């Protein structure tokens, strides 16, 4: 075990790695229940998506741990699954089978840009200050997720700012909605505020924050997972932790439905109907581009943000990016492991599988090697049997862990020269904006765009790395494509 994962070389232990794996798993286990809810709106069988989510997550995470020996976990990405459902299927009119085919092609493209070093060149092209900003931005983003999941925030929107309800344009004349209100999109008039803690869920999360802060400051081993367990138990008498075990997400039901989605991307309603005309070809290519850009930069942001600060990816790894060939570094192997996961997920029946930012929770708990990832992979497989038990851990119990990880990762921001506006503005866009707009890729895009703009205004356009310039143009095109779609 020690020789395979190089535990001593990474200054860690088996116990610490396993505990970190549990921490990461519980921080991201919500995807087991959220992903089927979102994708099933397209007509996909919920139980098939449930099992596809487990299989894609387990395989991708296992490859990450065994091949790359890094503590990152993979699962179908939040945001990407919403794009799959609401934009690709609902707005563009693709069938879910065609959408899976688009995801599969996106996965092949990710493999291509990884093997051909394009992904590595993008990392090399990012200035060091922006890399630190991305790391701090991941911290802001993770911390914001923690605040939201804890129930500490409430949002107020005036009716004049509501844009759509249930994916249809809002009209004040409509007061009844078939099936109830499932989604509301509001404009810039929405105002966040602190909850009054009359809600038992928010109160439980606050108790969880106190517990986790005390355990971390006292440097108690396994502080994060202990905090999650204690908060879950305290939530029982408070009525937040539900002991109503449901068998809806069961293994037998899932296997019975998996035949519907497995390989559907290649069926008569999938791949074969994507490129049947000029308009369809262009629309499909633009959609694949949108999928790939978001997927690629979500992953790069997570690797840069967490790997550099914690030493998971050493300075030597970073230096070898330009000169190394094949898979000679952990980062090379991690990028490849991430790239193959999306196509595997599409084959089984789920949207883009990507490296999860919640991996930072396990890294914050001490995870440094692939043993953490292998632990998460095993837990995903076990969850196919014990899903009803795992589902009792409330989001209020894992939210404090995300908050604390956000604090730890924000330390990267101290490396930025905030007195130099030429450095501070792109850094701010790539960090604070990332968290506030709730999207890693768009935060990176904002940082890239303003970095290039400032260099051009200063007459220093030659300092812009060609790959960074191409990526920036790509981001702009991506925004244009999304506006058109």
Short mmCIF file of C-alpha atoms in Angstrom, two decimals:
data_model
loop_
_atom_site.label_atom_id
_atom_site.label_comp_id
_atom_site.label_asym_id
_atom_site.label_seq_id
_atom_site.Cartn_x
_atom_site.Cartn_y
_atom_site.Cartn_z
CA UNK A 1 0.00 0.00 0.00
CA UNK A 2 2.72 2.46 1.02
CA UNK A 3 4.90 1.61 -1.97
CA UNK A 4 2.07 1.81 -4.51
CA UNK A 5 0.61 5.13 -3.33
CA UNK A 6 3.93 6.51 -1.97
CA UNK A 7 2.33 7.47 1.32
CA UNK A 8 5.55 8.29 3.19
CA UNK A 9 6.90 10.32 0.29
CA UNK A 10 3.71 12.41 0.43
CA UNK A 11 3.88 12.70 4.24
CA UNK A 12 0.56 10.94 4.84
CA UNK A 13 -0.86 7.71 6.26
CA UNK A 14 -3.41 5.09 5.26
CA UNK A 15 -5.83 6.23 7.95
CA UNK A 16 -5.59 9.87 6.94
CA UNK A 17 -6.14 9.03 3.26
CA UNK A 18 -9.20 6.89 4.00
CA UNK A 19 -10.68 9.58 6.24
CA UNK A 20 -10.06 12.13 3.49
CA UNK A 21 -11.85 9.82 1.05
CA UNK A 22 -14.90 9.65 3.31
CA UNK A 23 -14.84 13.44 3.64
CA UNK A 24 -14.76 13.99 -0.13
CA UNK A 25 -17.46 11.41 -0.73
CA UNK A 26 -19.92 12.89 1.74
CA UNK A 27 -19.21 16.39 0.42
CA UNK A 28 -20.17 15.31 -3.12
CA UNK A 29 -22.62 12.45 -2.51
CA UNK A 30 -25.53 14.81 -3.19
CA UNK A 31 -24.84 14.23 -6.91
CA UNK A 32 -26.25 10.69 -6.55
CA UNK A 33 -29.68 12.17 -5.93
CA UNK A 34 -29.52 15.52 -7.74
CA UNK A 35 -28.22 14.23 -11.08
CA UNK A 36 -31.13 11.78 -11.62
CA UNK A 37 -33.59 14.54 -10.67
CA UNK A 38 -32.20 16.92 -13.32
CA UNK A 39 -31.56 14.46 -16.17
CA UNK A 40 -34.83 12.57 -15.69
CA UNK A 41 -36.66 15.76 -16.76
CA UNK A 42 -35.49 14.93 -20.31
CA UNK A 43 -37.32 11.60 -20.21
CA UNK A 44 -34.34 9.50 -19.12
CA UNK A 45 -35.25 6.81 -16.55
CA UNK A 46 -34.29 8.17 -13.13
CA UNK A 47 -32.97 4.86 -11.81
CA UNK A 48 -30.82 4.32 -14.90
CA UNK A 49 -29.27 7.76 -14.42
CA UNK A 50 -28.72 6.92 -10.74
CA UNK A 51 -26.67 3.83 -11.63
CA UNK A 52 -24.91 5.56 -14.54
CA UNK A 53 -23.87 8.30 -12.13
CA UNK A 54 -22.38 5.71 -9.77
CA UNK A 55 -20.57 3.80 -12.52
CA UNK A 56 -19.12 6.90 -14.20
CA UNK A 57 -18.03 8.35 -10.86
CA UNK A 58 -16.52 5.09 -9.59
CA UNK A 59 -14.59 4.31 -12.78
CA UNK A 60 -13.34 7.87 -13.33
CA UNK A 61 -12.28 8.29 -9.71
CA UNK A 62 -10.60 4.86 -9.60
CA UNK A 63 -8.54 5.69 -12.71
CA UNK A 64 -7.61 9.02 -11.13
CA UNK A 65 -6.40 7.26 -7.98
CA UNK A 66 -4.72 4.21 -9.45
CA UNK A 67 -3.20 5.76 -12.58
CA UNK A 68 -2.47 9.35 -11.49
CA UNK A 69 -2.12 8.77 -7.72
CA UNK A 70 -3.85 12.04 -6.83
CA UNK A 71 -6.74 12.64 -4.37
CA UNK A 72 -9.33 13.91 -6.85
CA UNK A 73 -12.83 12.50 -7.30
CA UNK A 74 -14.96 12.69 -10.44
CA UNK A 75 -18.71 12.71 -11.03
CA UNK A 76 -21.23 14.21 -13.47
CA UNK A 77 -20.76 17.96 -13.20
CA UNK A 78 -23.37 20.27 -11.75
CA UNK A 79 -24.07 23.03 -14.26
CA UNK A 80 -23.13 20.73 -17.11
CA UNK A 81 -26.10 18.51 -16.29
CA UNK A 82 -28.34 21.59 -16.20
CA UNK A 83 -26.93 22.71 -19.57
CA UNK A 84 -27.63 19.18 -20.89
CA UNK A 85 -31.26 19.32 -19.76
CA UNK A 86 -32.44 22.90 -20.07
CA UNK A 87 -30.39 24.13 -23.04
CA UNK A 88 -29.49 21.12 -25.18
CA UNK A 89 -32.72 19.13 -24.77
CA UNK A 90 -35.38 21.68 -23.84
CA UNK A 91 -34.20 24.80 -25.70
CA UNK A 92 -32.41 23.28 -28.72
CA UNK A 93 -34.79 20.35 -29.13
CA UNK A 94 -32.28 17.49 -29.08
CA UNK A 95 -33.44 14.12 -27.77
CA UNK A 96 -31.66 12.89 -24.65
CA UNK A 97 -30.07 10.18 -26.79
CA UNK A 98 -28.61 12.82 -29.12
CA UNK A 99 -27.45 14.84 -26.12
CA UNK A 100 -25.58 11.79 -24.80
CA UNK A 101 -23.94 11.41 -28.22
CA UNK A 102 -22.80 15.05 -28.04
CA UNK A 103 -21.33 14.40 -24.58
CA UNK A 104 -19.52 11.30 -25.89
CA UNK A 105 -17.94 13.32 -28.72
CA UNK A 106 -16.96 15.98 -26.21
CA UNK A 107 -15.20 13.25 -24.21
CA UNK A 108 -13.26 12.15 -27.30
CA UNK A 109 -12.22 15.76 -27.91
CA UNK A 110 -11.01 16.02 -24.30
CA UNK A 111 -8.89 12.90 -24.81
CA UNK A 112 -7.45 14.41 -28.00
CA UNK A 113 -6.43 17.74 -26.44
CA UNK A 114 -4.91 15.87 -23.50
CA UNK A 115 -2.82 13.47 -25.59
CA UNK A 116 -1.67 16.32 -27.86
CA UNK A 117 -0.55 18.45 -24.88
CA UNK A 118 -3.04 21.25 -25.62
CA UNK A 119 -4.44 21.04 -22.08
CA UNK A 120 -0.94 21.22 -20.59
CA UNK A 121 -0.02 24.18 -22.78
CA UNK A 122 -3.05 26.07 -21.45
CA UNK A 123 -1.79 25.61 -17.88
CA UNK A 124 1.73 26.75 -18.84
CA UNK A 125 0.27 29.85 -20.54
CA UNK A 126 -1.49 31.08 -17.38
CA UNK A 127 0.60 33.70 -15.52
CA UNK A 128 1.55 32.77 -11.95
CA UNK A 129 -0.52 35.57 -10.43
CA UNK A 130 -3.62 34.32 -12.25
CA UNK A 131 -2.90 30.77 -11.08
CA UNK A 132 -2.88 32.01 -7.48
CA UNK A 133 -6.08 33.95 -8.18
CA UNK A 134 -7.76 30.83 -9.56
CA UNK A 135 -6.73 28.94 -6.42
CA UNK A 136 -8.19 31.63 -4.19
CA UNK A 137 -11.26 31.80 -6.43
CA UNK A 138 -11.86 28.10 -5.95
CA UNK A 139 -11.79 28.82 -2.22
CA UNK A 140 -14.37 31.61 -2.60
CA UNK A 141 -16.49 29.35 -4.80
CA UNK A 142 -16.35 26.40 -2.39
CA UNK A 143 -17.05 28.67 0.57
CA UNK A 144 -20.07 30.16 -1.21
CA UNK A 145 -21.39 26.66 -1.91
CA UNK A 146 -21.02 26.01 1.81
CA UNK A 147 -22.95 29.16 2.75
CA UNK A 148 -25.72 28.28 0.32
CA UNK A 149 -25.97 24.63 1.35
CA UNK A 150 -25.98 25.64 5.01
CA UNK A 151 -29.10 27.72 4.43
CA UNK A 152 -27.40 30.86 5.75
CA UNK A 153 -28.56 32.90 2.76
CA UNK A 154 -32.02 33.96 1.64
CA UNK A 155 -32.75 35.85 -1.56
CA UNK A 156 -35.45 38.40 -2.28
CA UNK A 157 -36.53 39.32 -5.81
CA UNK A 158 -39.04 41.91 -6.91
CA UNK A 159 -41.59 40.54 -9.39
CA UNK A 160 -40.32 42.98 -12.02
CA UNK A 161 -36.95 41.20 -11.98
CA UNK A 162 -38.32 37.69 -12.58
CA UNK A 163 -37.29 36.56 -16.06
CA UNK A 164 -38.78 33.08 -16.31
CA UNK A 165 -40.65 30.42 -14.34
CA UNK A 166 -40.42 26.74 -15.28
CA UNK A 167 -38.22 27.69 -18.25
CA UNK A 168 -40.96 29.89 -19.74
CA UNK A 169 -41.04 33.69 -19.93
CA UNK A 170 -42.63 35.18 -16.81
CA UNK A 171 -46.02 36.83 -17.06
CA UNK A 172 -47.66 38.53 -14.08
CA UNK A 173 -51.02 37.42 -15.47
CA UNK A 174 -50.17 33.75 -14.94
CA UNK A 175 -50.75 32.69 -11.34
CA UNK A 176 -51.08 28.92 -11.66
CA UNK A 177 -48.43 26.54 -12.93
CA UNK A 178 -49.09 22.95 -13.93
CA UNK A 179 -47.10 20.67 -11.66
CA UNK A 180 -46.12 23.61 -9.44
CA UNK A 181 -43.11 25.90 -9.67
CA UNK A 182 -39.93 23.92 -10.42
CA UNK A 183 -37.52 26.71 -11.36
CA UNK A 184 -37.35 30.51 -11.25
CA UNK A 185 -34.81 32.69 -13.06
CA UNK A 186 -34.50 36.25 -11.83
CA UNK A 187 -32.42 39.22 -12.96
CA UNK A 188 -29.97 41.51 -11.17
CA UNK A 189 -32.59 42.80 -8.77
CA UNK A 190 -32.23 39.78 -6.49
CA UNK A 191 -30.88 40.72 -3.04
CA UNK A 192 -29.09 38.24 -0.74
CA UNK A 193 -29.46 38.46 3.03
CA UNK A 194 -28.53 36.49 6.13
CA UNK A 195 -31.22 34.11 7.36
CA UNK A 196 -32.69 34.75 10.81
CA UNK A 197 -31.80 31.20 11.97
CA UNK A 198 -35.39 30.42 12.87
CA UNK A 199 -35.00 27.53 10.43
CA UNK A 200 -33.71 24.39 12.16
CA UNK A 201 -31.59 23.45 9.13
CA UNK A 202 -29.61 26.70 9.21
CA UNK A 203 -29.25 26.41 12.97
CA UNK A 204 -27.87 22.87 12.62
CA UNK A 205 -25.35 24.07 10.03
CA UNK A 206 -24.26 26.85 12.38
CA UNK A 207 -23.72 24.29 15.15
CA UNK A 208 -21.76 22.22 12.63
CA UNK A 209 -19.53 25.21 11.80
CA UNK A 210 -18.78 25.75 15.52
CA UNK A 211 -17.94 22.05 15.96
CA UNK A 212 -15.68 21.94 12.90
CA UNK A 213 -13.86 25.17 13.77
CA UNK A 214 -13.11 23.87 17.27
CA UNK A 215 -11.89 20.50 15.96
CA UNK A 216 -9.70 22.09 13.25
CA UNK A 217 -8.16 24.70 15.54
CA UNK A 218 -7.42 21.97 18.11
CA UNK A 219 -5.90 19.94 15.22
CA UNK A 220 -7.98 16.84 15.99
CA UNK A 221 -7.18 14.05 13.46
CA UNK A 222 -10.13 13.46 11.13
CA UNK A 223 -11.71 16.76 12.23
CA UNK A 224 -13.78 17.21 9.06
CA UNK A 225 -15.38 13.75 8.94
CA UNK A 226 -15.93 13.78 12.73
CA UNK A 227 -17.69 17.12 12.34
CA UNK A 228 -19.92 15.74 9.58
CA UNK A 229 -20.89 12.71 11.69
CA UNK A 230 -21.56 14.73 14.87
CA UNK A 231 -23.63 17.29 12.96
CA UNK A 232 -25.65 14.51 11.32
CA UNK A 233 -26.38 12.94 14.74
CA UNK A 234 -27.33 16.29 16.30
CA UNK A 235 -29.69 16.82 13.39
CA UNK A 236 -31.81 13.79 14.39
CA UNK A 237 -33.54 15.35 17.43
CA UNK A 238 -33.69 18.67 15.57
CA UNK A 239 -35.73 17.02 12.81
CA UNK A 240 -33.21 17.86 10.05
CA UNK A 241 -31.61 14.42 9.70
CA UNK A 242 -34.38 12.23 8.32
CA UNK A 243 -34.33 8.54 9.24
CA UNK A 244 -37.02 7.78 6.66
CA UNK A 245 -35.03 5.21 4.66
CA UNK A 246 -36.25 5.12 1.08
CA UNK A 247 -35.60 2.29 -1.33
CA UNK A 248 -36.42 4.37 -4.38
CA UNK A 249 -32.79 4.54 -5.44
CA UNK A 250 -32.15 0.80 -5.19
CA UNK A 251 -29.74 -1.41 -7.09
CA UNK A 252 -32.42 -3.75 -8.48
CA UNK A 253 -34.52 -0.87 -9.86
CA UNK A 254 -31.44 0.74 -11.36
CA UNK A 255 -30.23 -2.36 -13.22
CA UNK A 256 -33.72 -2.92 -14.59
CA UNK A 257 -33.70 0.51 -16.23
CA UNK A 258 -30.03 0.80 -17.20
CA UNK A 259 -30.62 -1.05 -20.47
CA UNK A 260 -32.55 2.00 -21.68
CA UNK A 261 -29.62 4.41 -21.42
CA UNK A 262 -26.61 2.13 -21.87
CA UNK A 263 -25.29 2.67 -25.39
CA UNK A 264 -28.26 4.90 -26.29
CA UNK A 265 -25.82 7.51 -27.59
CA UNK A 266 -24.99 5.18 -30.48
CA UNK A 267 -28.56 4.07 -31.23
CA UNK A 268 -30.89 5.18 -34.05
CA UNK A 269 -32.10 8.13 -31.94
CA UNK A 270 -28.58 9.15 -30.98
CA UNK A 271 -25.37 9.57 -33.00
CA UNK A 272 -26.90 8.70 -36.36
CA UNK A 273 -29.25 11.69 -36.38
CA UNK A 274 -26.84 14.41 -35.22
CA UNK A 275 -25.28 15.41 -38.52
CA UNK A 276 -28.12 15.10 -41.04
CA UNK A 277 -28.07 18.63 -42.47
CA UNK A 278 -26.04 21.83 -42.67
CA UNK A 279 -27.92 23.55 -39.86
CA UNK A 280 -27.82 20.45 -37.65
CA UNK A 281 -24.08 20.01 -38.20
CA UNK A 282 -23.29 23.62 -37.23
CA UNK A 283 -25.62 23.55 -34.22
CA UNK A 284 -24.14 20.24 -33.05
CA UNK A 285 -20.57 21.53 -33.40
CA UNK A 286 -21.40 24.69 -31.43
CA UNK A 287 -23.05 22.63 -28.69
CA UNK A 288 -20.05 20.28 -28.47
CA UNK A 289 -17.78 23.34 -28.23
CA UNK A 290 -19.86 24.76 -25.35
CA UNK A 291 -19.78 21.41 -23.52
CA UNK A 292 -16.00 21.02 -23.99
CA UNK A 293 -14.99 24.53 -23.01
CA UNK A 294 -16.87 24.47 -19.73
CA UNK A 295 -15.71 20.92 -18.92
CA UNK A 296 -12.04 21.64 -19.71
CA UNK A 297 -11.71 24.84 -17.71
CA UNK A 298 -13.70 23.56 -14.73
CA UNK A 299 -11.12 20.77 -14.45
CA UNK A 300 -8.07 22.97 -15.06
CA UNK A 301 -9.34 25.44 -12.47
CA UNK A 302 -9.75 22.70 -9.86
CA UNK A 303 -6.29 21.23 -10.54
CA UNK A 304 -4.52 24.60 -10.53
CA UNK A 305 -6.47 25.91 -7.56
CA UNK A 306 -5.94 22.96 -5.23
CA UNK A 307 -2.86 21.19 -6.56
CA UNK A 308 -0.37 24.04 -6.54
CA UNK A 309 -1.06 25.31 -3.02
CA UNK A 310 -1.08 21.88 -1.37
CA UNK A 311 1.92 20.49 -3.24
CA UNK A 312 -0.06 17.67 -4.86
CA UNK A 313 1.38 18.91 -8.12
CA UNK A 314 4.97 19.90 -7.39
CA UNK A 315 6.96 22.75 -8.92
CA UNK A 316 8.78 20.06 -10.86
CA UNK A 317 5.45 18.89 -12.30
CA UNK A 318 4.69 22.43 -13.41
CA UNK A 319 8.15 22.92 -14.97
CA UNK A 320 7.93 19.65 -16.92
CA UNK A 321 4.63 20.59 -18.56
CA UNK A 322 6.34 22.12 -21.59
CA UNK A 323 9.13 19.58 -22.00
CA UNK A 324 7.71 16.26 -20.81
CA UNK A 325 6.34 13.65 -23.20
CA UNK A 326 3.76 10.97 -22.50
CA UNK A 327 2.51 10.66 -18.94
CA UNK A 328 5.66 11.42 -16.97
CA UNK A 329 4.11 13.53 -14.19
CA UNK A 330 1.13 13.20 -11.87
CA UNK A 331 -0.51 16.15 -13.61
CA UNK A 332 -0.14 14.48 -17.02
CA UNK A 333 -1.82 11.36 -15.68
CA UNK A 334 -4.53 13.33 -13.84
CA UNK A 335 -5.48 15.23 -16.99
CA UNK A 336 -5.77 11.96 -18.92
CA UNK A 337 -7.83 10.28 -16.19
CA UNK A 338 -10.24 13.21 -16.24
CA UNK A 339 -10.46 13.22 -20.04
CA UNK A 340 -11.65 9.61 -20.39
CA UNK A 341 -14.36 9.89 -17.73
CA UNK A 342 -16.81 11.94 -19.82
CA UNK A 343 -17.03 9.39 -22.65
CA UNK A 344 -17.44 6.53 -20.14
CA UNK A 345 -20.31 8.39 -18.48
CA UNK A 346 -22.02 9.06 -21.81
CA UNK A 347 -21.89 5.36 -22.71
CA UNK A 348 -23.72 4.45 -19.49
CA UNK A 349 -26.13 7.37 -19.65
CA UNK A 350 -25.09 10.58 -17.89
CA UNK A 351 -23.83 14.07 -18.75
CA UNK A 352 -20.20 15.25 -18.62
CA UNK A 353 -18.16 13.62 -15.85
CA UNK A 354 -15.57 16.00 -14.46
CA UNK A 355 -13.17 16.49 -11.54
CA UNK A 356 -15.13 17.79 -8.56
CA UNK A 357 -14.18 20.93 -6.69
CA UNK A 358 -15.51 19.18 -3.56
CA UNK A 359 -12.32 17.11 -3.73
CA UNK A 360 -10.89 20.10 -1.89
CA UNK A 361 -12.78 18.92 1.21
CA UNK A 362 -10.78 15.69 1.27
CA UNK A 363 -7.56 17.53 0.46
CA UNK A 364 -8.30 19.87 3.36
CA UNK A 365 -8.70 16.77 5.56
CA UNK A 366 -5.19 15.64 4.62
CA UNK A 367 -5.68 13.63 1.40
CA UNK A 368 -2.55 13.71 -0.74
CA UNK A 369 -2.50 10.50 -2.81
CA UNK A 370 -4.63 8.27 -5.00
CA UNK A 371 -5.67 6.23 -1.96
CA UNK A 372 -8.12 9.04 -1.16
CA UNK A 373 -9.60 8.75 -4.67
CA UNK A 374 -9.75 4.93 -4.50
CA UNK A 375 -11.62 5.22 -1.19
CA UNK A 376 -14.15 7.55 -2.84
CA UNK A 377 -14.51 5.15 -5.76
CA UNK A 378 -15.24 2.22 -3.41
CA UNK A 379 -17.77 4.32 -1.51
CA UNK A 380 -19.54 5.16 -4.77
CA UNK A 381 -19.85 1.44 -5.53
CA UNK A 382 -21.08 0.71 -2.01
CA UNK A 383 -23.59 3.53 -2.34
CA UNK A 384 -25.43 1.53 -5.01
CA UNK A 385 -26.50 -0.78 -2.19
CA UNK A 386 -26.66 1.62 0.74
CA UNK A 387 -28.00 4.72 -1.01
CA UNK A 388 -30.94 5.05 1.44
CA UNK A 389 -28.50 5.20 4.38
CA UNK A 390 -26.11 7.63 2.70
CA UNK A 391 -29.01 9.90 1.84
CA UNK A 392 -29.68 10.62 5.55
CA UNK A 393 -26.55 12.82 5.76
CA UNK A 394 -28.09 16.29 5.32
CA UNK A 395 -26.42 19.02 3.26
CA UNK A 396 -26.28 21.07 6.48
CA UNK A 397 -23.77 18.52 7.83
CA UNK A 398 -21.38 18.79 4.87
CA UNK A 399 -21.76 22.56 4.37
CA UNK A 400 -19.40 23.44 7.28
CA UNK A 401 -16.67 21.31 5.67
CA UNK A 402 -16.97 23.30 2.44
CA UNK A 403 -16.82 26.57 4.37
CA UNK A 404 -13.62 25.55 6.16
CA UNK A 405 -12.02 24.36 2.93
CA UNK A 406 -12.87 27.72 1.38
CA UNK A 407 -10.99 29.44 4.21
CA UNK A 408 -7.93 27.24 3.68
CA UNK A 409 -7.82 27.76 -0.08
CA UNK A 410 -8.31 31.53 0.09
CA UNK A 411 -4.75 31.76 1.41
CA UNK A 412 -3.53 31.72 -2.22
CA UNK A 413 -4.78 35.29 -2.59
CA UNK A 414 -1.96 36.59 -0.39
CA UNK A 415 0.52 35.87 -3.20
CA UNK A 416 -1.05 38.57 -5.40
CA UNK A 417 0.24 42.15 -5.54
CA UNK A 418 -3.04 43.93 -4.92
CA UNK A 419 -1.35 47.35 -5.10
CA UNK A 420 -0.61 46.76 -8.81
CA UNK A 421 -3.93 47.22 -10.60
CA UNK A 422 -2.59 45.54 -13.75
CA UNK A 423 -2.21 42.38 -11.68
CA UNK A 424 -5.06 42.95 -9.23
CA UNK A 425 -7.91 43.48 -11.73
CA UNK A 426 -7.50 40.16 -13.61
CA UNK A 427 -6.87 38.42 -10.27
CA UNK A 428 -10.08 39.86 -8.82
CA UNK A 429 -12.03 38.78 -11.89
CA UNK A 430 -10.59 35.25 -11.73
CA UNK A 431 -11.21 34.86 -7.99
CA UNK A 432 -14.01 36.87 -6.39
CA UNK A 433 -16.10 36.98 -9.57
CA UNK A 434 -15.70 33.21 -9.93
CA UNK A 435 -17.47 32.62 -6.63
CA UNK A 436 -20.17 35.24 -7.12
CA UNK A 437 -21.21 34.04 -10.58
CA UNK A 438 -21.04 30.44 -9.33
CA UNK A 439 -18.98 29.13 -12.22
CA UNK A 440 -15.29 28.17 -12.34
CA UNK A 441 -14.95 28.45 -16.12
CA UNK A 442 -16.55 31.88 -16.32
CA UNK A 443 -14.33 33.17 -13.52
CA UNK A 444 -11.27 31.99 -15.44
CA UNK A 445 -12.72 33.57 -18.59
CA UNK A 446 -13.11 36.93 -16.83
CA UNK A 447 -9.52 36.75 -15.60
CA UNK A 448 -8.18 35.88 -19.06
CA UNK A 449 -10.17 38.58 -20.86
CA UNK A 450 -9.14 41.39 -18.50
CA UNK A 451 -5.52 40.20 -18.42
CA UNK A 452 -5.33 40.41 -22.22
CA UNK A 453 -7.19 43.74 -22.30
CA UNK A 454 -4.79 45.33 -19.80
CA UNK A 455 -1.69 44.01 -21.59
CA UNK A 456 -2.98 45.45 -24.90
CA UNK A 457 -3.78 48.83 -23.32
CA UNK A 458 -0.30 48.92 -21.74
CA UNK A 459 1.31 48.18 -25.09
CA UNK A 460 2.58 44.84 -23.81
CA UNK A 461 0.59 42.54 -26.10
CA UNK A 462 3.75 40.54 -26.83
CA UNK A 463 3.74 39.35 -23.20
CA UNK A 464 0.47 37.47 -23.79
CA UNK A 465 1.20 33.79 -24.34
CA UNK A 466 -0.22 32.68 -27.72
CA UNK A 467 -2.12 29.80 -26.10
CA UNK A 468 -3.65 32.21 -23.56
CA UNK A 469 -4.68 34.53 -26.39
CA UNK A 470 -6.33 31.65 -28.28
CA UNK A 471 -8.10 30.48 -25.12
CA UNK A 472 -9.37 34.02 -24.50
CA UNK A 473 -10.77 34.26 -28.03
CA UNK A 474 -12.32 30.84 -27.43
CA UNK A 475 -14.04 32.10 -24.29
CA UNK A 476 -15.44 35.08 -26.16
CA UNK A 477 -16.72 32.80 -28.93
CA UNK A 478 -18.22 30.54 -26.27
CA UNK A 479 -20.18 33.44 -24.78
CA UNK A 480 -21.39 34.38 -28.26
CA UNK A 481 -22.45 30.79 -28.98
CA UNK A 482 -24.31 30.54 -25.65
CA UNK A 483 -26.11 33.80 -26.45
CA UNK A 484 -27.15 32.38 -29.84
CA UNK A 485 -28.23 29.02 -28.38
#
